[in-house]
CSV table of C-alpha atoms and ligand atoms in Angstrom, one decimal:
chain,number,residue,atom,x,y,z
A,1,UNK,CA,11.7,-9.0,-22.3
A,2,UNK,CA,10.4,-10.2,-18.9
A,3,UNK,CA,9.0,-13.7,-18.6
A,4,UNK,CA,5.5,-12.3,-18.1
A,5,UNK,CA,3.8,-9.0,-19.0
A,6,UNK,CA,0.2,-9.6,-18.3
A,7,UNK,CA,-2.6,-7.3,-19.5
A,8,UNK,CA,-5.7,-7.1,-17.3
A,9,UNK,CA,-8.8,-5.5,-18.6
A,10,UNK,CA,-10.7,-3.3,-16.1
A,11,UNK,CA,-14.4,-2.3,-16.5
A,12,UNK,CA,-15.0,1.2,-17.5
A,13,UNK,CA,-18.1,3.2,-16.3
A,14,UNK,CA,-19.8,2.8,-19.7
A,15,UNK,CA,-19.7,0.2,-22.5
A,16,UNK,CA,-16.6,0.7,-24.7
A,17,UNK,CA,-14.6,2.5,-21.9
A,18,UNK,CA,-12.5,-0.4,-20.5
A,19,UNK,CA,-9.0,0.3,-19.2
A,20,UNK,CA,-5.9,-1.9,-19.2
A,21,UNK,CA,-3.6,-2.6,-16.4
A,22,UNK,CA,-0.1,-3.9,-17.4
A,23,UNK,CA,1.5,-6.2,-14.8
A,24,UNK,CA,5.2,-7.3,-15.1
A,25,UNK,CA,6.3,-10.4,-13.2
A,26,UNK,CA,9.8,-11.7,-12.6
A,27,UNK,CA,10.8,-15.0,-11.1
A,28,UNK,CA,8.6,-18.0,-10.4
A,29,UNK,CA,5.0,-17.5,-9.1
A,30,UNK,CA,4.9,-18.4,-5.4
A,31,UNK,CA,8.7,-18.0,-4.9
A,32,UNK,CA,9.7,-16.1,-1.7
A,33,UNK,CA,10.3,-13.5,-0.8
A,34,UNK,CA,7.6,-11.8,-2.9
A,35,UNK,CA,8.0,-8.1,-3.6
A,36,UNK,CA,5.3,-5.9,-5.1
A,37,UNK,CA,6.0,-2.4,-6.5
A,38,UNK,CA,3.6,0.0,-8.1
A,39,UNK,CA,3.7,3.7,-9.2
A,40,UNK,CA,1.1,6.2,-10.4
A,41,UNK,CA,-1.7,5.4,-8.0
A,42,UNK,CA,-2.1,9.1,-8.0
A,43,UNK,CA,-2.0,9.2,-11.7
A,44,UNK,CA,-0.6,12.7,-12.1
A,45,UNK,CA,2.6,11.7,-10.3
A,46,UNK,CA,4.8,10.4,-13.0
A,47,UNK,CA,8.3,10.3,-11.3
A,48,UNK,CA,7.7,6.7,-9.9
A,49,UNK,CA,6.4,5.4,-13.2
A,50,UNK,CA,9.8,6.2,-14.9
A,51,UNK,CA,11.7,4.6,-12.0
A,52,UNK,CA,9.7,1.4,-12.3
A,53,UNK,CA,10.2,1.4,-16.1
A,54,UNK,CA,13.9,1.5,-15.5
A,55,UNK,CA,13.7,-1.2,-12.7
A,56,UNK,CA,11.8,-3.5,-15.1
A,57,UNK,CA,14.8,-3.3,-17.4
A,58,UNK,CA,17.3,-4.2,-14.6
A,59,UNK,CA,14.9,-7.1,-13.5
A,60,UNK,CA,14.6,-8.4,-17.0
A,61,UNK,CA,18.4,-8.6,-17.3
A,62,UNK,CA,18.6,-10.2,-13.9
A,63,UNK,CA,16.0,-12.8,-15.0
A,64,UNK,CA,17.9,-13.5,-18.2
A,65,UNK,CA,20.9,-14.2,-15.9
A,66,UNK,CA,18.9,-16.5,-13.7
A,67,UNK,CA,19.3,-14.3,-10.7
A,68,UNK,CA,15.7,-13.8,-9.6
A,69,UNK,CA,15.2,-15.9,-6.5
A,70,UNK,CA,11.9,-14.6,-5.3
A,71,UNK,CA,8.9,-13.3,-7.1
A,72,UNK,CA,8.7,-9.7,-8.1
A,73,UNK,CA,5.6,-8.0,-9.4
A,74,UNK,CA,5.9,-4.5,-10.9
A,75,UNK,CA,3.0,-2.3,-12.0
A,76,UNK,CA,4.5,0.9,-13.4
A,77,UNK,CA,1.2,2.6,-14.1
A,78,UNK,CA,-1.2,1.4,-11.3
A,79,UNK,CA,-4.1,3.8,-12.2
A,80,UNK,CA,-5.2,3.5,-15.9
A,81,UNK,CA,-8.5,5.1,-14.8
A,82,UNK,CA,-7.0,8.2,-13.4
A,83,UNK,CA,-4.2,8.6,-16.0
A,84,UNK,CA,-6.7,9.3,-18.6
A,85,UNK,CA,-8.6,11.9,-16.7
A,86,UNK,CA,-7.8,15.5,-17.8
A,87,UNK,CA,-9.4,18.9,-17.7
A,88,UNK,CA,-8.2,21.5,-20.3
A,89,UNK,CA,-5.0,19.5,-20.8
A,90,UNK,CA,-4.2,19.1,-17.1
A,91,UNK,CA,-4.1,15.5,-15.8
A,92,UNK,CA,-6.5,15.1,-12.9
A,93,UNK,CA,-5.1,12.0,-11.4
A,94,UNK,CA,-5.5,12.4,-7.7
A,95,UNK,CA,-9.3,12.0,-7.4
A,96,UNK,CA,-11.7,9.9,-9.4
A,97,UNK,CA,-13.7,12.6,-11.2
A,98,UNK,CA,-17.0,10.7,-11.2
A,99,UNK,CA,-17.1,10.1,-7.4
A,100,UNK,CA,-14.5,12.5,-6.0
A,101,UNK,CA,-12.7,9.6,-4.4
A,102,UNK,CA,-9.0,10.0,-3.7
A,103,UNK,CA,-7.3,7.0,-5.3
A,104,UNK,CA,-5.1,6.6,-2.3
A,105,UNK,CA,-7.7,6.7,0.5
A,106,UNK,CA,-10.5,4.5,1.8
A,107,UNK,CA,-8.8,1.2,0.7
A,108,UNK,CA,-10.7,-1.9,1.9
A,109,UNK,CA,-10.6,-2.6,5.6
A,110,UNK,CA,-9.0,-6.1,5.8
A,111,UNK,CA,-8.6,-5.8,9.6
A,112,UNK,CA,-12.1,-5.9,11.1
A,113,UNK,CA,-13.0,-9.3,12.3
A,114,UNK,CA,-9.7,-10.8,11.1
A,115,UNK,CA,-8.4,-11.9,14.4
A,116,UNK,CA,-11.6,-13.7,15.3
A,117,UNK,CA,-11.8,-15.4,12.0
A,118,UNK,CA,-8.4,-17.0,12.4
A,119,UNK,CA,-8.2,-17.3,16.2
A,120,UNK,CA,-9.1,-21.0,16.5
A,121,UNK,CA,-6.6,-22.0,13.7
A,122,UNK,CA,-3.6,-20.0,14.9
A,123,UNK,CA,-1.0,-22.5,16.1
A,124,UNK,CA,2.5,-22.4,17.5
A,125,UNK,CA,4.4,-22.3,14.2
A,126,UNK,CA,4.8,-18.8,12.9
A,127,UNK,CA,5.3,-19.9,9.3
A,128,UNK,CA,2.1,-21.9,9.3
A,129,UNK,CA,0.3,-19.0,10.8
A,130,UNK,CA,1.5,-16.6,8.1
A,131,UNK,CA,0.2,-19.0,5.4
A,132,UNK,CA,-3.1,-19.2,7.2
A,133,UNK,CA,-3.5,-15.4,7.4
A,134,UNK,CA,-2.5,-15.0,3.7
A,135,UNK,CA,-5.2,-17.5,2.8
A,136,UNK,CA,-7.7,-15.6,4.8
A,137,UNK,CA,-6.6,-12.3,3.3
A,138,UNK,CA,-7.0,-13.8,-0.2
A,139,UNK,CA,-10.5,-15.0,0.7
A,140,UNK,CA,-11.4,-11.5,1.9
A,141,UNK,CA,-10.2,-9.9,-1.2
A,142,UNK,CA,-12.0,-12.4,-3.4
A,143,UNK,CA,-15.2,-11.5,-1.5
A,144,UNK,CA,-14.9,-7.8,-2.3
A,145,UNK,CA,-17.6,-6.5,-4.6
A,146,UNK,CA,-16.4,-4.4,-7.6
A,147,UNK,CA,-19.3,-2.0,-7.2
A,148,UNK,CA,-17.7,0.6,-9.5
A,149,UNK,CA,-14.6,1.0,-11.8
A,150,UNK,CA,-12.5,2.4,-9.0
A,151,UNK,CA,-13.2,-0.5,-6.8
A,152,UNK,CA,-12.6,-3.0,-9.6
A,153,UNK,CA,-9.2,-1.4,-10.1
A,154,UNK,CA,-8.4,-1.6,-6.4
A,155,UNK,CA,-9.3,-5.3,-6.3
A,156,UNK,CA,-7.1,-6.0,-9.3
A,157,UNK,CA,-4.2,-4.3,-7.5
A,158,UNK,CA,-4.9,-5.8,-4.1
A,159,UNK,CA,-5.1,-9.3,-5.6
A,160,UNK,CA,-1.5,-9.0,-6.7
A,161,UNK,CA,-0.2,-7.1,-3.6
A,162,UNK,CA,-1.9,-8.8,-0.6
A,163,UNK,CA,0.5,-11.7,-0.1
A,164,UNK,CA,3.8,-9.9,-0.8
A,165,UNK,CA,6.5,-9.7,1.8
A,166,UNK,CA,7.3,-6.3,0.6
A,167,UNK,CA,4.8,-3.7,-0.8
A,168,UNK,CA,6.1,-0.5,-2.3
A,169,UNK,CA,3.9,2.4,-3.5
A,170,UNK,CA,5.7,5.2,-5.4
A,171,UNK,CA,4.3,8.7,-5.4
A,172,UNK,CA,5.7,12.1,-6.0
A,173,UNK,CA,5.1,15.7,-4.8
A,174,UNK,CA,4.7,18.9,-6.7
A,175,UNK,CA,8.4,20.1,-6.5
A,176,UNK,CA,10.3,18.2,-3.8
A,177,UNK,CA,13.3,16.2,-2.6
A,178,UNK,CA,12.8,12.5,-2.5
A,179,UNK,CA,11.6,10.9,0.8
A,180,UNK,CA,10.3,7.8,2.2
A,181,UNK,CA,7.4,7.5,4.7
A,182,UNK,CA,7.1,4.7,7.2
A,183,UNK,CA,5.2,3.7,10.4
A,184,UNK,CA,7.3,3.7,13.5
A,185,UNK,CA,7.2,0.0,13.8
A,186,UNK,CA,9.2,-0.4,10.6
A,187,UNK,CA,11.6,2.5,11.1
A,188,UNK,CA,14.8,0.5,11.4
A,189,UNK,CA,14.1,-1.5,8.2
A,190,UNK,CA,12.9,1.7,6.5
A,191,UNK,CA,16.3,3.2,7.2
A,192,UNK,CA,18.1,0.4,5.4
A,193,UNK,CA,15.6,0.6,2.5
A,194,UNK,CA,15.8,4.4,2.2
A,195,UNK,CA,19.6,4.4,2.3
A,196,UNK,CA,19.7,1.7,-0.5
A,197,UNK,CA,17.4,3.7,-2.7
A,198,UNK,CA,19.3,6.9,-1.9
A,199,UNK,CA,16.4,9.2,-0.9
A,200,UNK,CA,17.0,12.4,0.9
A,201,UNK,CA,15.0,11.7,4.0
A,202,UNK,CA,12.9,9.3,6.1
A,203,UNK,CA,9.6,10.6,7.6
A,204,UNK,CA,6.8,9.1,9.7
A,205,UNK,CA,3.6,8.6,7.9
A,206,UNK,CA,0.3,9.8,9.2
A,207,UNK,CA,-1.7,6.7,9.1
A,208,UNK,CA,-3.1,7.1,12.6
A,209,UNK,CA,-5.6,9.4,10.9
A,210,UNK,CA,-7.5,6.4,9.6
A,211,UNK,CA,-7.1,7.4,6.0
A,212,UNK,CA,-6.7,3.7,4.8
A,213,UNK,CA,-4.0,4.4,2.3
A,214,UNK,CA,-2.9,1.7,-0.1
A,215,UNK,CA,0.2,0.7,1.9
A,216,UNK,CA,-1.8,0.5,5.2
A,217,UNK,CA,-4.3,-1.8,3.7
A,218,UNK,CA,-1.6,-4.5,3.6
A,219,UNK,CA,0.4,-3.7,6.6
A,220,UNK,CA,-2.5,-3.0,9.1
A,221,UNK,CA,-3.8,-6.7,9.1
A,222,UNK,CA,-0.4,-7.9,10.3
A,223,UNK,CA,0.1,-5.2,12.9
A,224,UNK,CA,-3.4,-6.1,14.3
A,225,UNK,CA,-2.6,-9.8,14.4
A,226,UNK,CA,0.9,-9.3,15.9
A,227,UNK,CA,-0.6,-7.2,18.6
A,228,UNK,CA,-3.2,-9.9,19.3
A,229,UNK,CA,-1.0,-13.0,19.0
A,230,UNK,CA,2.5,-11.8,19.6
A,231,UNK,CA,5.4,-13.6,17.8
A,232,UNK,CA,3.2,-16.3,16.6
A,233,UNK,CA,2.1,-13.9,13.9
A,234,UNK,CA,5.0,-11.8,12.8
A,235,UNK,CA,4.7,-8.7,10.5
A,236,UNK,CA,4.8,-10.7,7.3
A,237,UNK,CA,4.2,-7.8,5.0
A,238,UNK,CA,6.3,-4.6,5.1
A,239,UNK,CA,4.6,-1.8,3.2
A,240,UNK,CA,6.1,1.6,2.4
A,241,UNK,CA,5.4,4.7,0.4
A,242,UNK,CA,8.0,6.8,-1.3
A,243,UNK,CA,7.7,10.3,-2.6
A,244,UNK,CA,10.2,10.3,-5.5
A,245,UNK,CA,10.7,14.0,-5.9
A,246,UNK,CA,8.4,16.2,-8.0
A,247,UNK,CA,6.3,16.0,-11.0
A,248,UNK,CA,9.1,17.3,-13.3
A,249,UNK,CA,11.4,14.4,-12.2
A,250,UNK,CA,11.2,12.0,-15.1
A,251,UNK,CA,14.8,12.1,-16.3
A,252,UNK,CA,15.7,8.5,-17.2
A,253,UNK,CA,19.1,8.8,-15.9
A,254,UNK,CA,18.0,10.0,-12.4
A,255,UNK,CA,15.2,7.4,-12.5
A,256,UNK,CA,17.9,4.8,-13.4
A,257,UNK,CA,19.9,5.6,-10.3
A,258,UNK,CA,16.8,5.2,-8.1
A,259,UNK,CA,16.0,2.0,-9.9
A,260,UNK,CA,19.5,0.7,-9.0
A,261,UNK,CA,18.6,1.6,-5.5
A,262,UNK,CA,15.4,-0.4,-5.4
A,263,UNK,CA,17.3,-3.3,-7.1
A,264,UNK,CA,19.9,-3.1,-4.4
A,265,UNK,CA,17.3,-3.5,-1.6
A,266,UNK,CA,15.6,-6.4,-3.5
A,267,UNK,CA,19.0,-8.1,-3.4
A,268,UNK,CA,19.3,-7.3,0.3
A,269,UNK,CA,16.1,-9.1,1.1
A,270,UNK,CA,16.9,-12.0,-1.0
A,271,UNK,CA,14.6,-11.5,-4.0
A,272,UNK,CA,17.7,-11.4,-6.2
A,273,UNK,CA,20.7,-13.6,-6.0
A,274,UNK,CA,23.9,-12.1,-4.8
A,275,UNK,CA,25.7,-11.1,-1.6
A,276,UNK,CA,23.8,-8.4,0.4
A,277,UNK,CA,25.3,-5.1,-0.6
A,278,UNK,CA,27.0,-3.0,1.9
A,279,UNK,CA,25.0,-0.1,3.1
A,280,UNK,CA,25.8,3.0,1.2
A,281,UNK,CA,27.4,6.0,3.0
A,282,UNK,CA,24.4,7.1,5.0
A,283,UNK,CA,23.6,10.7,4.3
A,284,UNK,CA,19.9,10.0,5.2
A,285,UNK,CA,18.0,12.6,7.1
A,286,UNK,CA,15.5,11.4,9.7
A,287,UNK,CA,12.7,14.0,10.1
A,288,UNK,CA,10.1,13.9,12.8
A,289,UNK,CA,8.4,17.3,12.6
A,290,UNK,CA,7.0,19.4,9.9
A,291,UNK,CA,5.6,22.8,9.1
A,292,UNK,CA,3.1,23.2,6.3
A,293,UNK,CA,2.9,26.8,5.2
A,294,UNK,CA,0.0,28.2,3.2
A,295,UNK,CA,-0.3,31.5,1.3
A,296,UNK,CA,-1.8,34.4,3.3
A,297,UNK,CA,-3.0,36.0,0.1
A,298,UNK,CA,-3.3,35.5,-3.6
A,299,UNK,CA,-0.7,36.5,-6.1
A,300,UNK,CA,2.6,35.7,-7.8
A,301,UNK,CA,4.9,33.5,-5.9
A,302,UNK,CA,8.7,34.2,-5.5
A,303,UNK,CA,10.7,31.7,-3.6
A,304,UNK,CA,13.5,33.0,-1.4
A,305,UNK,CA,14.8,29.5,-0.4
A,306,UNK,CA,15.7,26.6,-2.6
A,307,UNK,CA,14.8,23.0,-2.1
A,308,UNK,CA,17.3,21.4,0.4
A,309,UNK,CA,18.0,24.7,2.1
A,310,UNK,CA,18.1,24.8,5.9
A,311,UNK,CA,16.4,27.7,7.5
A,312,UNK,CA,15.7,29.2,11.0
A,313,UNK,CA,12.7,30.7,12.6
A,314,UNK,CA,12.0,34.1,11.0
A,315,UNK,CA,13.7,33.4,7.7
A,316,UNK,CA,11.6,34.4,4.7
A,317,UNK,CA,10.8,31.4,2.6
A,318,UNK,CA,8.6,33.1,-0.1
A,319,UNK,CA,7.1,36.4,-1.1
A,320,UNK,CA,3.7,37.0,-2.7
A,321,UNK,CA,3.3,40.0,-5.0
A,322,UNK,CA,-0.1,41.4,-5.7
A,323,UNK,CA,0.2,42.8,-9.3
A,324,UNK,CA,-2.9,44.9,-8.8
A,325,UNK,CA,-1.8,46.7,-5.5
A,326,UNK,CA,-2.6,50.4,-6.1
A,327,UNK,CA,0.7,51.4,-4.2
A,328,UNK,CA,3.4,50.4,-6.7
A,329,UNK,CA,5.9,50.4,-3.9
A,330,UNK,CA,3.8,48.2,-1.6
A,331,UNK,CA,6.0,45.5,0.0
A,332,UNK,CA,5.0,41.8,-0.9
A,333,UNK,CA,3.4,39.5,1.6
A,334,UNK,CA,5.9,37.2,3.1
A,335,UNK,CA,5.9,33.6,4.3
A,336,UNK,CA,8.4,33.0,7.2
A,337,UNK,CA,9.6,29.8,8.8
A,338,UNK,CA,8.6,29.3,12.5
A,339,UNK,CA,11.0,26.3,13.0
A,340,UNK,CA,14.5,25.3,12.1
A,341,UNK,CA,14.1,23.0,9.2
A,342,UNK,CA,14.9,21.9,5.7
A,343,UNK,CA,12.9,23.0,2.7
A,344,UNK,CA,11.7,19.6,1.3
A,345,UNK,CA,8.6,20.4,-0.7
A,346,UNK,CA,7.2,23.4,-2.7
A,347,UNK,CA,4.3,24.3,-4.8
A,348,UNK,CA,5.3,24.1,-8.5
A,349,UNK,CA,3.0,26.8,-9.9
A,350,UNK,CA,4.2,30.4,-9.3
A,351,UNK,CA,0.6,31.7,-9.3
A,352,UNK,CA,-0.9,31.1,-5.9
A,353,UNK,CA,-4.3,31.6,-4.3
A,354,UNK,CA,-5.2,32.7,-0.8
A,355,UNK,CA,-4.9,29.5,1.4
A,356,UNK,CA,-3.0,27.4,-1.1
A,357,UNK,CA,-0.2,25.2,0.3
A,358,UNK,CA,3.2,26.8,-0.6
A,359,UNK,CA,6.1,25.1,1.2
A,360,UNK,CA,6.9,22.3,3.6
A,361,UNK,CA,9.7,22.3,6.2
A,362,UNK,CA,10.9,19.2,7.9
A,363,UNK,CA,13.1,19.1,10.9
A,364,UNK,CA,13.4,17.9,14.5
A,365,UNK,CA,11.7,20.6,16.5
A,366,UNK,CA,8.0,21.6,16.8
A,367,UNK,CA,7.1,24.7,14.7
A,368,UNK,CA,6.1,27.7,16.8
A,369,UNK,CA,3.2,28.3,14.4
A,370,UNK,CA,1.7,25.0,15.4
A,371,UNK,CA,1.1,24.3,11.6
A,372,UNK,CA,2.5,20.8,11.9
A,373,UNK,CA,0.5,18.0,10.5
A,374,UNK,CA,1.0,14.3,9.9
A,375,UNK,CA,2.0,13.4,6.5
A,376,UNK,CA,0.0,11.6,3.9
A,377,UNK,CA,1.0,11.0,0.3
B,401,ZN,ZN1,0.4,10.6,-4.3
């Protein structure tokens, strides 16, 4: 067992509806580097939860062997509020049902006014400045008001994540290859991380849209201060989001391989004792452009390309059959690629409505359809 498995009680919306957040901690509190990993912020995305369960086993063994040098905090199920929301047996874990809030949007703004609040105390020593900024972030998070259960849950997570050197948020898609998303500023480091974990591809995130996702909540303050003060305030928190395949990807063996990958990277950055591992043979794809294709009609969905297939403009990706079409020989509607790309994500359900998302291509060239958009988990 790990040295500390803490249970935090979160308020529910009514008396008798509290939730519990389970936090696993490895290594000494305050040791550096500190890594924070969570899964299930979108509570209907179970792939990452299994990976962190497996990672906890590896970390517990490493702790037993005295190998944990930093501090590692793991929250395998970060959204006890969402995980218990269901409608007719389907988990509704992306949005908080009472308010409609997306659990991974509109995280607190820790940037506004931050530069001014530390300006007079910023000195020449970068390490001292990092400590100063972490204290200021802690103060800001302590001042946040838990005005509803979702906010109380966010504050509980932020209290544990805000001072980490590494923040990792695991999500998954509907039916997808695994991929990592990163801001451009961290691209080179993300390549090492993605290769260690063994994901299929690295992709830019879409944070310029001002969505205030979880990872951005902790990275954005450092980016803002680094821009303002230069090298005196380095990027002291690196925050990344992973999409670890699809909702069916809960096989413990596969999860165990990914957990080994995260463990490898934690060793690379010095959280765990041992020589930095050599990079794995790098089969990592780096994608910059995307095409999101929606269904032109409602019906039954037949895929013509598997995940991982490379396609060219004009290739048929899927057909949609209308089972009520009076003409029994009527051809199905088709969805075609308009760019050269790899099929990285698909809708899981084979029943599709007019306008539903169906398939995502990723590649290097802009789609002719213009249906590109920035990625958000
Ligand atoms: Zn998600």
